[in-house]
Amino acid sequence: QSKLTTVKALQSIGYETVASGDSHNDLAMIRASKAGFLFKSTDKIKADNPDLPAFEDYSELLAAIKKVIL
């Protein structure tokens, strides 16, 4: 819950957020952000959230983030 609270607090003062995570506790934060990604997540979480781009290595994640912010 605190991750989502942090995202909402940043958004409330005008920031756009991009988030990544690997677990169930990250999903609300990821979904609340302008862009969100799964990173080194389990097959179950990836299967349950097929709309979220999933990456296994840092260079792929970084490339996706750069597409969103640049």
mmCIF file with all atom_site columns, C-alpha atoms in Angstrom:
data_model
loop_
_atom_site.group_PDB
_atom_site.id
_atom_site.type_symbol
_atom_site.label_atom_id
_atom_site.label_alt_id
_atom_site.label_comp_id
_atom_site.label_asym_id
_atom_site.label_entity_id
_atom_site.label_seq_id
_atom_site.pdbx_PDB_ins_code
_atom_site.Cartn_x
_atom_site.Cartn_y
_atom_site.Cartn_z
_atom_site.occupancy
_atom_site.B_iso_or_equiv
_atom_site.pdbx_formal_charge
_atom_site.auth_seq_id
_atom_site.auth_comp_id
_atom_site.auth_asym_id
_atom_site.auth_atom_id
_atom_site.pdbx_PDB_model_num
ATOM 1  C CA . GLN A 1 1  ? 0.000  0.000   0.000   1.00 0.00 ? 1  GLN A CA 1
ATOM 2  C CA . SER A 1 2  ? 2.818  2.441   0.738   1.00 0.00 ? 2  SER A CA 1
ATOM 3  C CA . LYS A 1 3  ? 4.145  2.153   -2.822  1.00 0.00 ? 3  LYS A CA 1
ATOM 4  C CA . LEU A 1 4  ? 0.756  3.178   -4.199  1.00 0.00 ? 4  LEU A CA 1
ATOM 5  C CA . THR A 1 5  ? 0.516  5.954   -1.614  1.00 0.00 ? 5  THR A CA 1
ATOM 6  C CA . THR A 1 6  ? 3.879  7.286   -2.748  1.00 0.00 ? 6  THR A CA 1
ATOM 7  C CA . VAL A 1 7  ? 2.849  7.222   -6.418  1.00 0.00 ? 7  VAL A CA 1
ATOM 8  C CA . LYS A 1 8  ? -0.389 9.044   -5.638  1.00 0.00 ? 8  LYS A CA 1
ATOM 9  C CA . ALA A 1 9  ? 1.439  11.627  -3.526  1.00 0.00 ? 9  ALA A CA 1
ATOM 10 C CA . LEU A 1 10 ? 3.876  12.348  -6.354  1.00 0.00 ? 10 LEU A CA 1
ATOM 11 C CA . GLN A 1 11 ? 1.018  12.604  -8.841  1.00 0.00 ? 11 GLN A CA 1
ATOM 12 C CA . SER A 1 12 ? -0.867 14.977  -6.536  1.00 0.00 ? 12 SER A CA 1
ATOM 13 C CA . ILE A 1 13 ? 1.972  17.493  -6.801  1.00 0.00 ? 13 ILE A CA 1
ATOM 14 C CA . GLY A 1 14 ? 2.240  17.236  -10.557 1.00 0.00 ? 14 GLY A CA 1
ATOM 15 C CA . TYR A 1 15 ? 4.707  14.436  -11.187 1.00 0.00 ? 15 TYR A CA 1
ATOM 16 C CA . GLU A 1 16 ? 4.125  11.675  -13.709 1.00 0.00 ? 16 GLU A CA 1
ATOM 17 C CA . THR A 1 17 ? 5.296  8.283   -12.537 1.00 0.00 ? 17 THR A CA 1
ATOM 18 C CA . VAL A 1 18 ? 6.744  5.210   -14.197 1.00 0.00 ? 18 VAL A CA 1
ATOM 19 C CA . ALA A 1 19 ? 6.945  2.058   -12.108 1.00 0.00 ? 19 ALA A CA 1
ATOM 20 C CA . SER A 1 20 ? 8.265  -1.452  -12.307 1.00 0.00 ? 20 SER A CA 1
ATOM 21 C CA . GLY A 1 21 ? 8.024  -4.371  -9.971  1.00 0.00 ? 21 GLY A CA 1
ATOM 22 C CA . ASP A 1 22 ? 7.978  -8.114  -9.657  1.00 0.00 ? 22 ASP A CA 1
ATOM 23 C CA . SER A 1 23 ? 5.280  -9.035  -7.170  1.00 0.00 ? 23 SER A CA 1
ATOM 24 C CA . HIS A 1 24 ? 1.614  -8.709  -6.267  1.00 0.00 ? 24 HIS A CA 1
ATOM 25 C CA . ASN A 1 25 ? 2.387  -5.858  -3.881  1.00 0.00 ? 25 ASN A CA 1
ATOM 26 C CA . ASP A 1 26 ? 3.702  -3.820  -6.835  1.00 0.00 ? 26 ASP A CA 1
ATOM 27 C CA . LEU A 1 27 ? 0.663  -4.144  -9.106  1.00 0.00 ? 27 LEU A CA 1
ATOM 28 C CA . ALA A 1 28 ? -1.354 -1.221  -7.718  1.00 0.00 ? 28 ALA A CA 1
ATOM 29 C CA . MET A 1 29 ? 1.675  1.079   -8.023  1.00 0.00 ? 29 MET A CA 1
ATOM 30 C CA . ILE A 1 30 ? 2.383  -0.145  -11.552 1.00 0.00 ? 30 ILE A CA 1
ATOM 31 C CA . ARG A 1 31 ? -1.228 0.301   -12.660 1.00 0.00 ? 31 ARG A CA 1
ATOM 32 C CA . ALA A 1 32 ? -1.539 3.769   -11.123 1.00 0.00 ? 32 ALA A CA 1
ATOM 33 C CA . SER A 1 33 ? 1.537  5.021   -12.962 1.00 0.00 ? 33 SER A CA 1
ATOM 34 C CA . LYS A 1 34 ? 1.685  6.636   -16.395 1.00 0.00 ? 34 LYS A CA 1
ATOM 35 C CA . ALA A 1 35 ? 3.571  3.534   -17.531 1.00 0.00 ? 35 ALA A CA 1
ATOM 36 C CA . GLY A 1 36 ? 4.240  0.320   -15.701 1.00 0.00 ? 36 GLY A CA 1
ATOM 37 C CA . PHE A 1 37 ? 6.297  -2.777  -16.242 1.00 0.00 ? 37 PHE A CA 1
ATOM 38 C CA . LEU A 1 38 ? 6.842  -6.159  -14.697 1.00 0.00 ? 38 LEU A CA 1
ATOM 39 C CA . PHE A 1 39 ? 10.492 -6.927  -14.053 1.00 0.00 ? 39 PHE A CA 1
ATOM 40 C CA . LYS A 1 40 ? 11.798 -10.406 -13.276 1.00 0.00 ? 40 LYS A CA 1
ATOM 41 C CA . SER A 1 41 ? 8.317  -11.401 -12.210 1.00 0.00 ? 41 SER A CA 1
ATOM 42 C CA . THR A 1 42 ? 6.885  -14.879 -11.794 1.00 0.00 ? 42 THR A CA 1
ATOM 43 C CA . ASP A 1 43 ? 5.189  -16.689 -14.657 1.00 0.00 ? 43 ASP A CA 1
ATOM 44 C CA . LYS A 1 44 ? 1.915  -16.606 -12.698 1.00 0.00 ? 44 LYS A CA 1
ATOM 45 C CA . ILE A 1 45 ? 1.962  -12.826 -12.268 1.00 0.00 ? 45 ILE A CA 1
ATOM 46 C CA . LYS A 1 46 ? 2.852  -12.355 -15.935 1.00 0.00 ? 46 LYS A CA 1
ATOM 47 C CA . ALA A 1 47 ? 0.013  -14.689 -16.977 1.00 0.00 ? 47 ALA A CA 1
ATOM 48 C CA . ASP A 1 48 ? -2.463 -12.915 -14.692 1.00 0.00 ? 48 ASP A CA 1
ATOM 49 C CA . ASN A 1 49 ? -1.443 -9.488  -16.058 1.00 0.00 ? 49 ASN A CA 1
ATOM 50 C CA . PRO A 1 50 ? -0.901 -9.960  -19.798 1.00 0.00 ? 50 PRO A CA 1
ATOM 51 C CA . ASP A 1 51 ? -1.480 -6.249  -20.450 1.00 0.00 ? 51 ASP A CA 1
ATOM 52 C CA . LEU A 1 52 ? 1.670  -5.287  -18.545 1.00 0.00 ? 52 LEU A CA 1
ATOM 53 C CA . PRO A 1 53 ? 4.937  -5.460  -20.477 1.00 0.00 ? 53 PRO A CA 1
ATOM 54 C CA . ALA A 1 54 ? 7.325  -7.890  -18.798 1.00 0.00 ? 54 ALA A CA 1
ATOM 55 C CA . PHE A 1 55 ? 11.105 -7.842  -18.948 1.00 0.00 ? 55 PHE A CA 1
ATOM 56 C CA . GLU A 1 56 ? 13.842 -10.113 -17.670 1.00 0.00 ? 56 GLU A CA 1
ATOM 57 C CA . ASP A 1 57 ? 16.949 -7.980  -18.033 1.00 0.00 ? 57 ASP A CA 1
ATOM 58 C CA . TYR A 1 58 ? 17.847 -4.435  -17.148 1.00 0.00 ? 58 TYR A CA 1
ATOM 59 C CA . SER A 1 59 ? 18.684 -3.295  -20.666 1.00 0.00 ? 59 SER A CA 1
ATOM 60 C CA . GLU A 1 60 ? 15.204 -4.239  -21.932 1.00 0.00 ? 60 GLU A CA 1
ATOM 61 C CA . LEU A 1 61 ? 13.533 -2.470  -19.011 1.00 0.00 ? 61 LEU A CA 1
ATOM 62 C CA . LEU A 1 62 ? 15.695 0.609   -19.473 1.00 0.00 ? 62 LEU A CA 1
ATOM 63 C CA . ALA A 1 63 ? 14.841 0.761   -23.183 1.00 0.00 ? 63 ALA A CA 1
ATOM 64 C CA . ALA A 1 64 ? 11.112 0.593   -22.368 1.00 0.00 ? 64 ALA A CA 1
ATOM 65 C CA . ILE A 1 65 ? 11.415 3.328   -19.751 1.00 0.00 ? 65 ILE A CA 1
ATOM 66 C CA . LYS A 1 66 ? 13.343 5.544   -22.154 1.00 0.00 ? 66 LYS A CA 1
ATOM 67 C CA . LYS A 1 67 ? 10.574 5.182   -24.757 1.00 0.00 ? 67 LYS A CA 1
ATOM 68 C CA . VAL A 1 68 ? 8.088  6.487   -22.206 1.00 0.00 ? 68 VAL A CA 1
ATOM 69 C CA . ILE A 1 69 ? 10.092 9.378   -20.797 1.00 0.00 ? 69 ILE A CA 1
ATOM 70 C CA . LEU A 1 70 ? 12.059 10.640  -23.785 1.00 0.00 ? 70 LEU A CA 1
#
